[in-house]
Tab-separated table of C-alpha atoms in Angstrom:
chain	number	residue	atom	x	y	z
A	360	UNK	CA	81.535	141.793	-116.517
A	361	UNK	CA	78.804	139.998	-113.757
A	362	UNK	CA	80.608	137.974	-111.372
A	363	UNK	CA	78.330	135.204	-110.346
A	364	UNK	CA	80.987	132.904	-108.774
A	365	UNK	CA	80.949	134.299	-105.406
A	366	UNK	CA	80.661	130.974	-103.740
A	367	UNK	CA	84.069	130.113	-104.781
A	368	UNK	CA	85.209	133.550	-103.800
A	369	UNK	CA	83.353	136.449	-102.996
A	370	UNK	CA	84.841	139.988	-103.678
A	371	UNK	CA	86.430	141.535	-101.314
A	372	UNK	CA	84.457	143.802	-99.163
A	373	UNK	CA	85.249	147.251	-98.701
A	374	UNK	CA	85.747	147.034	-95.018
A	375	UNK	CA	87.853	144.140	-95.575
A	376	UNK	CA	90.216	146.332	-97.561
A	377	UNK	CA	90.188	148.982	-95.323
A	378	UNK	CA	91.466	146.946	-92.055
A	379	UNK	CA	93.660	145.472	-94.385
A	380	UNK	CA	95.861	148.657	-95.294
A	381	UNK	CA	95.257	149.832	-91.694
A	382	UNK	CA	96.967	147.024	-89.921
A	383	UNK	CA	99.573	146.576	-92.523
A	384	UNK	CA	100.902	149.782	-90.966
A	385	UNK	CA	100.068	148.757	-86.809
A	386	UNK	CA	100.037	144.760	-87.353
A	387	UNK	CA	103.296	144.169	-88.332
A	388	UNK	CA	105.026	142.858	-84.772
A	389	UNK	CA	105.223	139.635	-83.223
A	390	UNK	CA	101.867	139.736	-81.223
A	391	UNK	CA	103.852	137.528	-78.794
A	392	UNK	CA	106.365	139.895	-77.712
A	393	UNK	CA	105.821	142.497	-74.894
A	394	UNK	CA	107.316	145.540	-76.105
A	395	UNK	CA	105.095	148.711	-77.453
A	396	UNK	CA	104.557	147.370	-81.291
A	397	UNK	CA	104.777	143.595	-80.199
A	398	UNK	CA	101.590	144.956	-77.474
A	399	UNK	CA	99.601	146.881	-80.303
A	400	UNK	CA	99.730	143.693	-82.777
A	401	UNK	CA	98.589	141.901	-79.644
A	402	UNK	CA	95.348	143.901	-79.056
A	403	UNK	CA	94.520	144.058	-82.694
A	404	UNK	CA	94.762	139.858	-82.666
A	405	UNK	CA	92.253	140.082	-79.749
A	406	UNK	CA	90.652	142.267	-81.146
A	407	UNK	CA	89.554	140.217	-84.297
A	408	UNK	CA	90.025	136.798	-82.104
A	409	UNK	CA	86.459	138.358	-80.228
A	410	UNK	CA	84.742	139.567	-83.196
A	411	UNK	CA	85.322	136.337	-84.871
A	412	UNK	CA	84.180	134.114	-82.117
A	413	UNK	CA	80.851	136.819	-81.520
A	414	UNK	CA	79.788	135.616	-85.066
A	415	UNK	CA	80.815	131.915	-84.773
A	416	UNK	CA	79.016	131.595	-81.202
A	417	UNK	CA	81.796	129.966	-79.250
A	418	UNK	CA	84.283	131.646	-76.463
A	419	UNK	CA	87.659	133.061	-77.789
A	420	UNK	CA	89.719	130.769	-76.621
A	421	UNK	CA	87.888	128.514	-78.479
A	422	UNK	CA	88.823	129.737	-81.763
A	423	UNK	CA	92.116	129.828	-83.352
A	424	UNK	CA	93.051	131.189	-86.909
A	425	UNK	CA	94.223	129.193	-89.838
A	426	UNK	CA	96.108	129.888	-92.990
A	427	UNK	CA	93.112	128.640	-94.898
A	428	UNK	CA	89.344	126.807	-94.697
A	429	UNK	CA	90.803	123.452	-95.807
A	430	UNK	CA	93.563	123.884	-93.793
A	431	UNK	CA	91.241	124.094	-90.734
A	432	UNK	CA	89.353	121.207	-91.876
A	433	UNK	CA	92.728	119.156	-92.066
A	434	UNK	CA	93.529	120.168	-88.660
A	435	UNK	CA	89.904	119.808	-87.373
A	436	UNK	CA	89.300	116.130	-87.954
A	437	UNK	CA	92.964	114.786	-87.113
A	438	UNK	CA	92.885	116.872	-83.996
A	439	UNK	CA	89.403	115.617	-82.963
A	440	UNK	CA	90.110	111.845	-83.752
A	441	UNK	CA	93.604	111.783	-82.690
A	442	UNK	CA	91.823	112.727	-79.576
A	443	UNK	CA	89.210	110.162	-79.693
A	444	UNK	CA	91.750	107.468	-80.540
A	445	UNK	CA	90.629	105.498	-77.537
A	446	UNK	CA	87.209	104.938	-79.070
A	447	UNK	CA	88.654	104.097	-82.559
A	448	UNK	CA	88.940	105.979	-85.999
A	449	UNK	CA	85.340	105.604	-87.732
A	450	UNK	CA	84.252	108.421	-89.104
A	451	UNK	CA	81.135	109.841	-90.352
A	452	UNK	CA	80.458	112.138	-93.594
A	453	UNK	CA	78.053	113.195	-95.648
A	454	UNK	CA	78.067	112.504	-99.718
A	455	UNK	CA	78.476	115.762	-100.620
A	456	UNK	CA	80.883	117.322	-98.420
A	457	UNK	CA	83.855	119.619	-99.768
A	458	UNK	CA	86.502	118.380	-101.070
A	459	UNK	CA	88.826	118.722	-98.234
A	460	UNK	CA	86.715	117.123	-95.862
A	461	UNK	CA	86.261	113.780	-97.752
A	462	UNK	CA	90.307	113.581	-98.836
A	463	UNK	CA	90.692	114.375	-95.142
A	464	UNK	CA	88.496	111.266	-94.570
A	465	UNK	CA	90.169	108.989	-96.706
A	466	UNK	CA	93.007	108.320	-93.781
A	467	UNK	CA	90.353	106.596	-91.438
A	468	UNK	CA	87.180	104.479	-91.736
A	469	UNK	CA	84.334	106.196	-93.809
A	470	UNK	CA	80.779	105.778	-94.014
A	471	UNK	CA	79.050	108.323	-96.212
A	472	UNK	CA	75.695	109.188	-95.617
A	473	UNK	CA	73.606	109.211	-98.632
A	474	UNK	CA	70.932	112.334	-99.703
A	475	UNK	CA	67.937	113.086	-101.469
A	476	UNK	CA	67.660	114.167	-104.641
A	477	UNK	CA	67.394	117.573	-103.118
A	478	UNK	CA	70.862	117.487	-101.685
A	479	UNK	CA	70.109	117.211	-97.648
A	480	UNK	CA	70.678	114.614	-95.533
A	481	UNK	CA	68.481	113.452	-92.669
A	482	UNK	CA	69.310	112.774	-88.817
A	483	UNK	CA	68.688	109.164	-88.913
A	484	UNK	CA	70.415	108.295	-91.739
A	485	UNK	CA	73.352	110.133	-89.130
A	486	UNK	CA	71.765	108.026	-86.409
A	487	UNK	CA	72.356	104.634	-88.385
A	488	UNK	CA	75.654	105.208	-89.269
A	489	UNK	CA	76.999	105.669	-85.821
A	490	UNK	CA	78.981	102.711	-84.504
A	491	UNK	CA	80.546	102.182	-81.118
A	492	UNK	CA	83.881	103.220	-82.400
A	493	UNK	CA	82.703	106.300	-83.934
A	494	UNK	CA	85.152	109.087	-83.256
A	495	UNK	CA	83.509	111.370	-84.496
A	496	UNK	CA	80.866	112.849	-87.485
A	497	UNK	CA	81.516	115.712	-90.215
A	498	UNK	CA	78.670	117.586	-91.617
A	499	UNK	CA	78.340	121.064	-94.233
A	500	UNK	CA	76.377	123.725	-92.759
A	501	UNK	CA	75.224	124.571	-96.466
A	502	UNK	CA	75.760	123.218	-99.678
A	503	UNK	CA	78.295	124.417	-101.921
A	504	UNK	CA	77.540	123.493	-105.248
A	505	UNK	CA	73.315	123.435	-104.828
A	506	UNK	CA	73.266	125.889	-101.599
A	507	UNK	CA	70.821	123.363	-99.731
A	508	UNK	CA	70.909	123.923	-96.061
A	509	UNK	CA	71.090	121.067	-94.227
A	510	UNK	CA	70.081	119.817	-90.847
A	511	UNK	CA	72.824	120.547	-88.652
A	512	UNK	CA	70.949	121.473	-85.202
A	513	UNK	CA	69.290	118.091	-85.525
A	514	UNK	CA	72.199	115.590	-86.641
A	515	UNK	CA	74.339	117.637	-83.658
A	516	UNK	CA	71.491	116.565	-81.112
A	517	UNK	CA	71.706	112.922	-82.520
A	518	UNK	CA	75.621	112.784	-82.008
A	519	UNK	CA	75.046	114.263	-78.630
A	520	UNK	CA	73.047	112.247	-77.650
A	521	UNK	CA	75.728	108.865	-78.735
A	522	UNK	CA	78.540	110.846	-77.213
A	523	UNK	CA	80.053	112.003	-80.934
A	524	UNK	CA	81.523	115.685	-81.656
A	525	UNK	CA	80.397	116.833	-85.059
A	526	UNK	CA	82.370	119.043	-87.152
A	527	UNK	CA	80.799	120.927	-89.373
A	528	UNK	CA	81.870	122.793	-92.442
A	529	UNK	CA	80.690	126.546	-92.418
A	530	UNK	CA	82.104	127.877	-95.063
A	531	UNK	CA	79.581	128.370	-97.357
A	532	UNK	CA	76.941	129.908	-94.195
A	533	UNK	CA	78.701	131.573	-91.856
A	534	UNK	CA	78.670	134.935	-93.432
A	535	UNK	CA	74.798	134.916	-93.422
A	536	UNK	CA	74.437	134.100	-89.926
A	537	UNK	CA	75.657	131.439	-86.966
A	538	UNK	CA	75.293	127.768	-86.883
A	539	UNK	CA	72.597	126.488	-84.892
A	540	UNK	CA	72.690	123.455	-83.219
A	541	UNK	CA	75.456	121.904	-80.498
A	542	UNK	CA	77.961	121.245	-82.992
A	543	UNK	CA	81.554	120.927	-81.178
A	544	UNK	CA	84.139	121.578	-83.636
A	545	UNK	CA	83.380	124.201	-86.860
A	546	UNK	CA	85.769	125.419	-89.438
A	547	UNK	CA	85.014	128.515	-92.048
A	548	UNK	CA	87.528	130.325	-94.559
A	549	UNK	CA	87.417	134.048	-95.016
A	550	UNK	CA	87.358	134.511	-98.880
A	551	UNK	CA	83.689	132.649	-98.968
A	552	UNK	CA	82.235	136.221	-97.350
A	553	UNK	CA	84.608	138.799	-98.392
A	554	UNK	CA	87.273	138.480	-96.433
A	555	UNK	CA	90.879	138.395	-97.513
A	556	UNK	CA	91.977	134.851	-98.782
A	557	UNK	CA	94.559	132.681	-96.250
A	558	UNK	CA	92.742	133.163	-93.291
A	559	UNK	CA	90.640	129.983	-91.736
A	560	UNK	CA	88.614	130.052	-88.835
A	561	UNK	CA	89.102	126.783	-86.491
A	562	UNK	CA	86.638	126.718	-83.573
A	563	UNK	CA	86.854	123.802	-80.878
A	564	UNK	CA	83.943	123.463	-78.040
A	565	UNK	CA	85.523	123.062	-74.443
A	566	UNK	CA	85.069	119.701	-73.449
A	567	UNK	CA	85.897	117.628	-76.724
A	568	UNK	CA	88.617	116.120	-76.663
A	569	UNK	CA	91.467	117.654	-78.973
A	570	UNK	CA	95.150	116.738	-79.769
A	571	UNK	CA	96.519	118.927	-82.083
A	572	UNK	CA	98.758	116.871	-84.702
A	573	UNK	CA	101.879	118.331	-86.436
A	574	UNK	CA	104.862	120.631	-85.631
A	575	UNK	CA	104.323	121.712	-81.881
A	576	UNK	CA	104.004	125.592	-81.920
A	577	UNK	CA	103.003	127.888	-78.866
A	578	UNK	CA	101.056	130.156	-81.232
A	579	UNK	CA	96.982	129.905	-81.787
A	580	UNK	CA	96.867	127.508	-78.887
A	581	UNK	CA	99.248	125.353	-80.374
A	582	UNK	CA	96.477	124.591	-83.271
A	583	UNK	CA	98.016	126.719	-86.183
A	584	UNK	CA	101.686	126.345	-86.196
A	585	UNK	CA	103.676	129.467	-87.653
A	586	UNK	CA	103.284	133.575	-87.655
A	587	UNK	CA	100.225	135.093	-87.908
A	588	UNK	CA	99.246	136.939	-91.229
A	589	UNK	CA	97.597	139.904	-89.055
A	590	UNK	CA	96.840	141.905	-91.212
A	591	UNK	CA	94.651	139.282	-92.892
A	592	UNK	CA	93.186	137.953	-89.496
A	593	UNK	CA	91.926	142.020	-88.940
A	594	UNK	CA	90.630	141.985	-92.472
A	595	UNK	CA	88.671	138.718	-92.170
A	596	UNK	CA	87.132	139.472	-88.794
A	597	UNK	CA	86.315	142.762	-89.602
A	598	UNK	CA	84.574	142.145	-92.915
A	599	UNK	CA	82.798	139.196	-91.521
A	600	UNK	CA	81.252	141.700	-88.954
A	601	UNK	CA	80.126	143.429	-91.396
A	602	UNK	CA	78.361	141.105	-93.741
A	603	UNK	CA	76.672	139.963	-91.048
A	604	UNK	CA	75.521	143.370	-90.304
A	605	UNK	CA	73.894	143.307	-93.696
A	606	UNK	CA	73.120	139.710	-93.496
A	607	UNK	CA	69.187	140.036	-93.296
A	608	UNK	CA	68.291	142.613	-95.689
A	609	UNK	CA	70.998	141.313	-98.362
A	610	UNK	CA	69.355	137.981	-97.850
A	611	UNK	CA	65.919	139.269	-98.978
A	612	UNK	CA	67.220	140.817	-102.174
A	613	UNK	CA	69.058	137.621	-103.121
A	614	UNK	CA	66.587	135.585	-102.399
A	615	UNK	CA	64.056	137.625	-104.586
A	616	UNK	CA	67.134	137.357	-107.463
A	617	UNK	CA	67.387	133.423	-107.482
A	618	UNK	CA	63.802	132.503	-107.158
A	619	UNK	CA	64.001	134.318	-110.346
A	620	UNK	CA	66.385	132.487	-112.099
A	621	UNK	CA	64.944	129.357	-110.623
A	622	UNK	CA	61.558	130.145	-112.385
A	623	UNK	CA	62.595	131.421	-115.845
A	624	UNK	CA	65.147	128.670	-116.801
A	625	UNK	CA	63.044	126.135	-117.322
A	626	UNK	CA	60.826	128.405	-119.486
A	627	UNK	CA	63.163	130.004	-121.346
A	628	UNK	CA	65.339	126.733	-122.052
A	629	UNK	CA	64.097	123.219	-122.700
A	630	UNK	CA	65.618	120.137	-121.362
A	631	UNK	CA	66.593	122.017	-117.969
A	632	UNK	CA	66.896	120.296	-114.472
A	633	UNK	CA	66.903	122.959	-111.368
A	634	UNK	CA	68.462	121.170	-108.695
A	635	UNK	CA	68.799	121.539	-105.411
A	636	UNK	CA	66.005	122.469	-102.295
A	637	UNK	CA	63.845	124.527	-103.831
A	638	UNK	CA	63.001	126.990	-99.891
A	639	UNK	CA	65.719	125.175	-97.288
A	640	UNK	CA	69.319	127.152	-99.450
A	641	UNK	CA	71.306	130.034	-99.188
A	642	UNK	CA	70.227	133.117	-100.226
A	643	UNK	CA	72.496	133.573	-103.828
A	644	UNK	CA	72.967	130.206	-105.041
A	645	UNK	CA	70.876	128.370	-107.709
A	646	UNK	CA	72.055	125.220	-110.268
A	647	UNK	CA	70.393	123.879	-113.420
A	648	UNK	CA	71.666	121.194	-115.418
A	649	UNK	CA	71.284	122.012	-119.263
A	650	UNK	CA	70.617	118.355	-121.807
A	651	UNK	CA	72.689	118.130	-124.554
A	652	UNK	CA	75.195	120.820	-123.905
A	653	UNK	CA	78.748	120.726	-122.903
A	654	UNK	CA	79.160	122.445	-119.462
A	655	UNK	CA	82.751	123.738	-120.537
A	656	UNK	CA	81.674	125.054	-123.980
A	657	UNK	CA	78.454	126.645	-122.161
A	658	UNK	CA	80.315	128.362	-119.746
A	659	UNK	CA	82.890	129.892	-122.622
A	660	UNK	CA	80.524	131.341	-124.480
A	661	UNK	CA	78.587	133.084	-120.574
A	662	UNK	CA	81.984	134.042	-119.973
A	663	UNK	CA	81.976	135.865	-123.610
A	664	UNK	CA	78.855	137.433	-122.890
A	665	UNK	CA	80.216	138.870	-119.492
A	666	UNK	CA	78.983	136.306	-117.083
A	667	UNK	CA	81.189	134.251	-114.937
A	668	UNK	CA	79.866	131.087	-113.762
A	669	UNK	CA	80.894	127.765	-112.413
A	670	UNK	CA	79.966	123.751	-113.507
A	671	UNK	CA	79.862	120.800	-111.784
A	672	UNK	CA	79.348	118.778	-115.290
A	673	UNK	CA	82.074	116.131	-115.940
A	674	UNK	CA	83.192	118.390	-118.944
A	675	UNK	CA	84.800	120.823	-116.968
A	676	UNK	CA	86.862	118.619	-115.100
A	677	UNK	CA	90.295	117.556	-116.153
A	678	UNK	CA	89.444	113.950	-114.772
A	679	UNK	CA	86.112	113.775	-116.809
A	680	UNK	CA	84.160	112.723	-113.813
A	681	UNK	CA	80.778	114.577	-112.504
A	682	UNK	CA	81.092	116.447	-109.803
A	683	UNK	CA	80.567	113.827	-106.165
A	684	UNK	CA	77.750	116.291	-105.459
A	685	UNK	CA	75.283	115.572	-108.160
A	686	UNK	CA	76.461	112.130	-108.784
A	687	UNK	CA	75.429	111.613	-104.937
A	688	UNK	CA	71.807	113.325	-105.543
A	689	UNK	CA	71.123	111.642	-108.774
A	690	UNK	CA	71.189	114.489	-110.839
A	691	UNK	CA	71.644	115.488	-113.986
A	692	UNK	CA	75.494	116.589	-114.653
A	693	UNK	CA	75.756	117.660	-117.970
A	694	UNK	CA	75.799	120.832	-118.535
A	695	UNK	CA	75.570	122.125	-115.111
A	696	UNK	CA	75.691	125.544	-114.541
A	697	UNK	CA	75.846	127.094	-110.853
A	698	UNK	CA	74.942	130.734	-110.369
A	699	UNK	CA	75.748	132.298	-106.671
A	700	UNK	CA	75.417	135.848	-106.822
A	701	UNK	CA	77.387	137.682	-104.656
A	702	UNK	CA	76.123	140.922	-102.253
A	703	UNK	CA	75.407	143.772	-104.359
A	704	UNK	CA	74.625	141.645	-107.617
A	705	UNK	CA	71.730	143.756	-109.198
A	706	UNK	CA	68.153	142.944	-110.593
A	707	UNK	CA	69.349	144.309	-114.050
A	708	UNK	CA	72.316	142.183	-114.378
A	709	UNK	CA	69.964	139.231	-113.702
A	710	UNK	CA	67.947	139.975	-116.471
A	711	UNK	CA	70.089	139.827	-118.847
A	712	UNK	CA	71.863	137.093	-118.166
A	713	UNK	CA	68.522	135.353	-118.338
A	714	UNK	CA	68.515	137.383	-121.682
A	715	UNK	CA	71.563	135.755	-122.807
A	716	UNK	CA	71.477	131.959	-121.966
A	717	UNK	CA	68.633	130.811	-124.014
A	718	UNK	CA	70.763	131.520	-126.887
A	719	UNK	CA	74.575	130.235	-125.439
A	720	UNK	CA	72.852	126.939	-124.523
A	721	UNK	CA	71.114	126.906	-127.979
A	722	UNK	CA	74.825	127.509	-129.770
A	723	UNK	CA	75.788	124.969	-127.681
A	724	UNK	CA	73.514	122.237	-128.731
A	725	UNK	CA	73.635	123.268	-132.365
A	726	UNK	CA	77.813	122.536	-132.132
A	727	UNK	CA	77.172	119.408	-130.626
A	728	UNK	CA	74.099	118.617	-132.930
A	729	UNK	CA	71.506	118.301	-130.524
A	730	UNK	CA	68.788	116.208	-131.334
A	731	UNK	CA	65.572	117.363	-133.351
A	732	UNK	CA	62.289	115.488	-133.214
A	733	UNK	CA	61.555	112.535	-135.317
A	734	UNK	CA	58.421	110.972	-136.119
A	735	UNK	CA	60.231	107.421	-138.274
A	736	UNK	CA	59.571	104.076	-136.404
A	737	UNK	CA	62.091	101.808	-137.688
A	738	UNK	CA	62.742	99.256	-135.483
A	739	UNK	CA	62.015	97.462	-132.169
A	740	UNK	CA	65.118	97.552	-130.558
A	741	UNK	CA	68.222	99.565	-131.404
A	742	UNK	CA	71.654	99.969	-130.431
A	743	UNK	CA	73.832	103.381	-130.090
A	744	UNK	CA	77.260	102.602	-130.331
A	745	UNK	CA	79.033	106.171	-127.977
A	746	UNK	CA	81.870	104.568	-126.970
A	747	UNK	CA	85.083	106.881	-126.877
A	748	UNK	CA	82.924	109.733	-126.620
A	749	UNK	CA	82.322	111.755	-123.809
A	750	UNK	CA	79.457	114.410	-121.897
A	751	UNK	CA	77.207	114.673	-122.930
A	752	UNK	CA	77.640	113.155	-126.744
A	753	UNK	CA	76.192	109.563	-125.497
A	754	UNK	CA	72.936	111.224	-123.791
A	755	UNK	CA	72.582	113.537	-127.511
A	756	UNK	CA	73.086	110.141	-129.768
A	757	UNK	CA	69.895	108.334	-127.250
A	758	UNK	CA	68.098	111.473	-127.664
A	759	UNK	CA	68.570	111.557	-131.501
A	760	UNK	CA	67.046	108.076	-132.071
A	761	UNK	CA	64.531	107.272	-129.296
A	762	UNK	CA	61.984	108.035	-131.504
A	763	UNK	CA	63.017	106.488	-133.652
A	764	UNK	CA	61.549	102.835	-132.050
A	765	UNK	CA	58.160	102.326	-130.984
A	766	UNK	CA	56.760	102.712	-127.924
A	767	UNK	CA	57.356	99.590	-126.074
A	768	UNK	CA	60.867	99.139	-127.567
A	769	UNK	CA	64.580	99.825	-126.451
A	770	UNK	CA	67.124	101.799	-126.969
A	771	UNK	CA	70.885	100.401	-125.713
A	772	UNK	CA	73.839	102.665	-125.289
A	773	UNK	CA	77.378	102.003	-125.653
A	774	UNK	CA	79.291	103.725	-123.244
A	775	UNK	CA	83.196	103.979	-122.003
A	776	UNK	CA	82.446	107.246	-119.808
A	777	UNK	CA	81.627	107.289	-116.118
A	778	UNK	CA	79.561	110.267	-116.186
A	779	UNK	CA	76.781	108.127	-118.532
A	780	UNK	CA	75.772	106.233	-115.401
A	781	UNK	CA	74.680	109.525	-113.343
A	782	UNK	CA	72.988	111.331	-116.970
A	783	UNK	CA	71.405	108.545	-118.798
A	784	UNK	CA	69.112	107.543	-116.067
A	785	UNK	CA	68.544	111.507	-115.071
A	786	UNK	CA	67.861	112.121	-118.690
A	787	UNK	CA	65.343	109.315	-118.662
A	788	UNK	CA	63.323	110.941	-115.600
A	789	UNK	CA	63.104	114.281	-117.621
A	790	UNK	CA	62.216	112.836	-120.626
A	791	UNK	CA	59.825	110.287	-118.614
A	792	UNK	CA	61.279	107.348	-120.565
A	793	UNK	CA	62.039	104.067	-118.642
A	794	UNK	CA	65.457	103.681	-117.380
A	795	UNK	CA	65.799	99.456	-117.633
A	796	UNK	CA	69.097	99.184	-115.977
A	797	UNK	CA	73.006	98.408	-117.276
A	798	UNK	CA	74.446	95.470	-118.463
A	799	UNK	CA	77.987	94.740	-119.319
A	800	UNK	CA	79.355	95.165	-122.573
A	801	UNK	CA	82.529	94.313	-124.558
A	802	UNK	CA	84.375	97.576	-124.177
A	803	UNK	CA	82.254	99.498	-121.814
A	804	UNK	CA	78.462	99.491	-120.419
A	805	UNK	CA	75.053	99.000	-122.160
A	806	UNK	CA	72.587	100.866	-121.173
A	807	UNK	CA	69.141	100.349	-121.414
A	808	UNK	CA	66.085	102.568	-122.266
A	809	UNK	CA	62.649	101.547	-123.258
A	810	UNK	CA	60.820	104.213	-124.614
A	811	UNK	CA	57.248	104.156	-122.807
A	812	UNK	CA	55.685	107.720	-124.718
């Protein structure tokens, strides 16, 4: 079995598991206590606090340990603007931030900054949104459904500059090197590079102003309330020193690995969209967006031939809805596949999973009865009638009949489901049909294509 899911979890590293058992057996004590065992958990806490904030780039004292990455994030923002309440509660996000960030948003005033179809944002869009009661601004380091990198060092100097802390969201980067840029608050989670899962990192700048919220608790600088899992805090700093350590020439090999995958799919599979920055992303992560398949069904039968992968595409989701990432860079959703390879992934087990999709996506399509070409002219105008059906049966049903009107004419499709808004109008820029625009219909939308080839 080829795990290519590491951005959700990466495996954990062998010197994770060995500081693991070892401080299960010295670790145990209260760290705050000041007899012999309560003194020995106390150096090892240091011990990991300094390693931790070495490869973050802030002071220990500046970094306190979570029970998880969202957890920090949660703590993060209502510390910093609970702080900032003075200046007010407007806050500033990205479109595709995790999860946890934009629920965490949805207590104050949002603006989301859009992206390019790439993924990134810019520094002005940043430097637009800011308002006089801006408390403060939340950005990713890295991507974690595409893997673009984005601008950090620059949107930190524009938030400087207006007196705003940014957050940002490491996760996804920080076991491939530091953040660059004066960011003042950062948050990370352990199980993204290897470490043990239920460990966060939560790193505050001196200088910004902080008020932690929640039960008051002496421990972590009163920023994570409750007893430290030690022998998880050892484990995460210790196996984030060593990725890092390996960080450059792992890097290389990955890199080498997805440029691969990012060249063959669109030879070896029609109807394919690679998203994402194509140079400015991680080192293991590419996503491609398959027409005419169901991302759910595709990644069953990957998972049958030993692959495991992850989707963005509405069909994987129990609420039917694209992922907020591609919807926000105008992407195509359907059958989205996303491929991060994790350290150690080999050059032969790429191969043949580039072996093996051509013919999962093509048993895919041939369940769903993807389309087949059609040289009959019929009529002018015709409508497809999709409603009650879901991703990606409405984009197969315009595909199956465009051809079927001259050039010059129009398709309309019947719709109920959200995710036809974000596909029909990416299918029509692969296909290099017109996209007209939507119109309201009786039970749903209308959408209209006029076939111009």
């Amino acid at each position: 079995m080829s795990y290519f899911d590491a951005a959700s979890s990466a495996p954990l590293h062998p010197v994770a598991r060995q500081a693991l058992l070892a401080s299960l057996d010295e670790g145990w004590a209260d760290p705050s206590r000041l007899y012999r065992e309560g003194r020995r958990a106390r150096l090892l806490l240091d011990a990991a606090r300094e390693a931790a904030a070495e490869a973050v780039g802030c002071r220990p004292d500046e970094l306190a340990f979570t029970s998880s990455g969202t957890r920090a994030v949660y703590d993060g923002i209502a510390g910093a603007l609970a702080g900032r309440r003075r200046i007010g509660r407007h806050l500033i996000v990205s479109a595709v931030e995790h999860s946890s960030v934009l629920h965490s948003a949805e207590l104050f005033e949002v603006t989301e900054v859009p992206v390019s179809r790439t993924g990134a944002v810019s520094a002005q869009s940043y430097a637009d949104a800011l308002r006089p009661d801006t408390a403060l601004a939340c950005l990713q380091s890295a991507n974690h459904e595409v893997g673009t990198v984005q601008p950090v060092a620059e949107v930190a100097a524009v938030c400087r500059q207006a007196g705003v802390p940014l957050l940002v969201d490491a996760a996804q980067s920080l076991g491939w090197g530091p953040v660059e840029g004066e960011w003042s608050l950062l948050t990370a989670s352990a199980h993204k590079w290897g470490g043990p899962s239920g460990v966060g990192l939560l790193a505050v700048k001196k200088g910004v102003r902080f008020s932690p919220q929640g039960p008051a608790d002496e421990r972590e600088s009163g920023r994570a309330p409750g007893f430290e899992n030690l022998p998880a805090i050892v484990a995460a700093a210790a196996s984030l020193r060593a990725v890092r350590a390996e960080a450059a020439q792992e890097a290389v090999r990955l890199r080498e690995l997805t440029a691969r995958i990012r060249a063959r799919v669109p030879r070896l599979v029609p109807d394919v969209d690679v998203v994402g920055d194509p140079e400015k992303r991680l080192p293991g992560i590419v996503t491609f967006s398959c027409l005419y398949v169901d991302g759910e069904t595709l990644l069953h039968e990957l998972d049958r031939e030993g692959f495991s992968v992850s989707s963005g595409s509405s069909c994987t989701s129990s609420t039917l809805t694209p992922s907020h990432v591609l919807k926000a860079m105008g992407v195509l959703s359907e059958g989205n596949v996303r491929v991060s390879l994790p350290p150690g992934a080999t050059s032969e087990e790429v191969e043949r999973f580039l072996e093996v999709l051509p013919g999962a996506v093509a048993a895919v399509r041939e369940k769903l009865g993807a389309p087949t070409p059609s040289a009959v002219v019929r009529e002018d105008s015709l409508v497809v009638d999709a409603l009650g059906k879901r991703c990606p049966i409405p984009v197969i049903e315009l595909a199956k009949v465009i051809g079927d009107v001259p050039v010059g004419g129009t398709v309309r499709v019947l719709s109920d489901d959200e995710a036809a808004r974000l596909d029909i109008p990416a299918w029509c820029e692969m296909r290099e049909q017109e996209y007209v625009g939507e119109e309201p219909a009786e039970n749903g939308t209308a959408y209209v294509i006029r076939r111009i080839r």
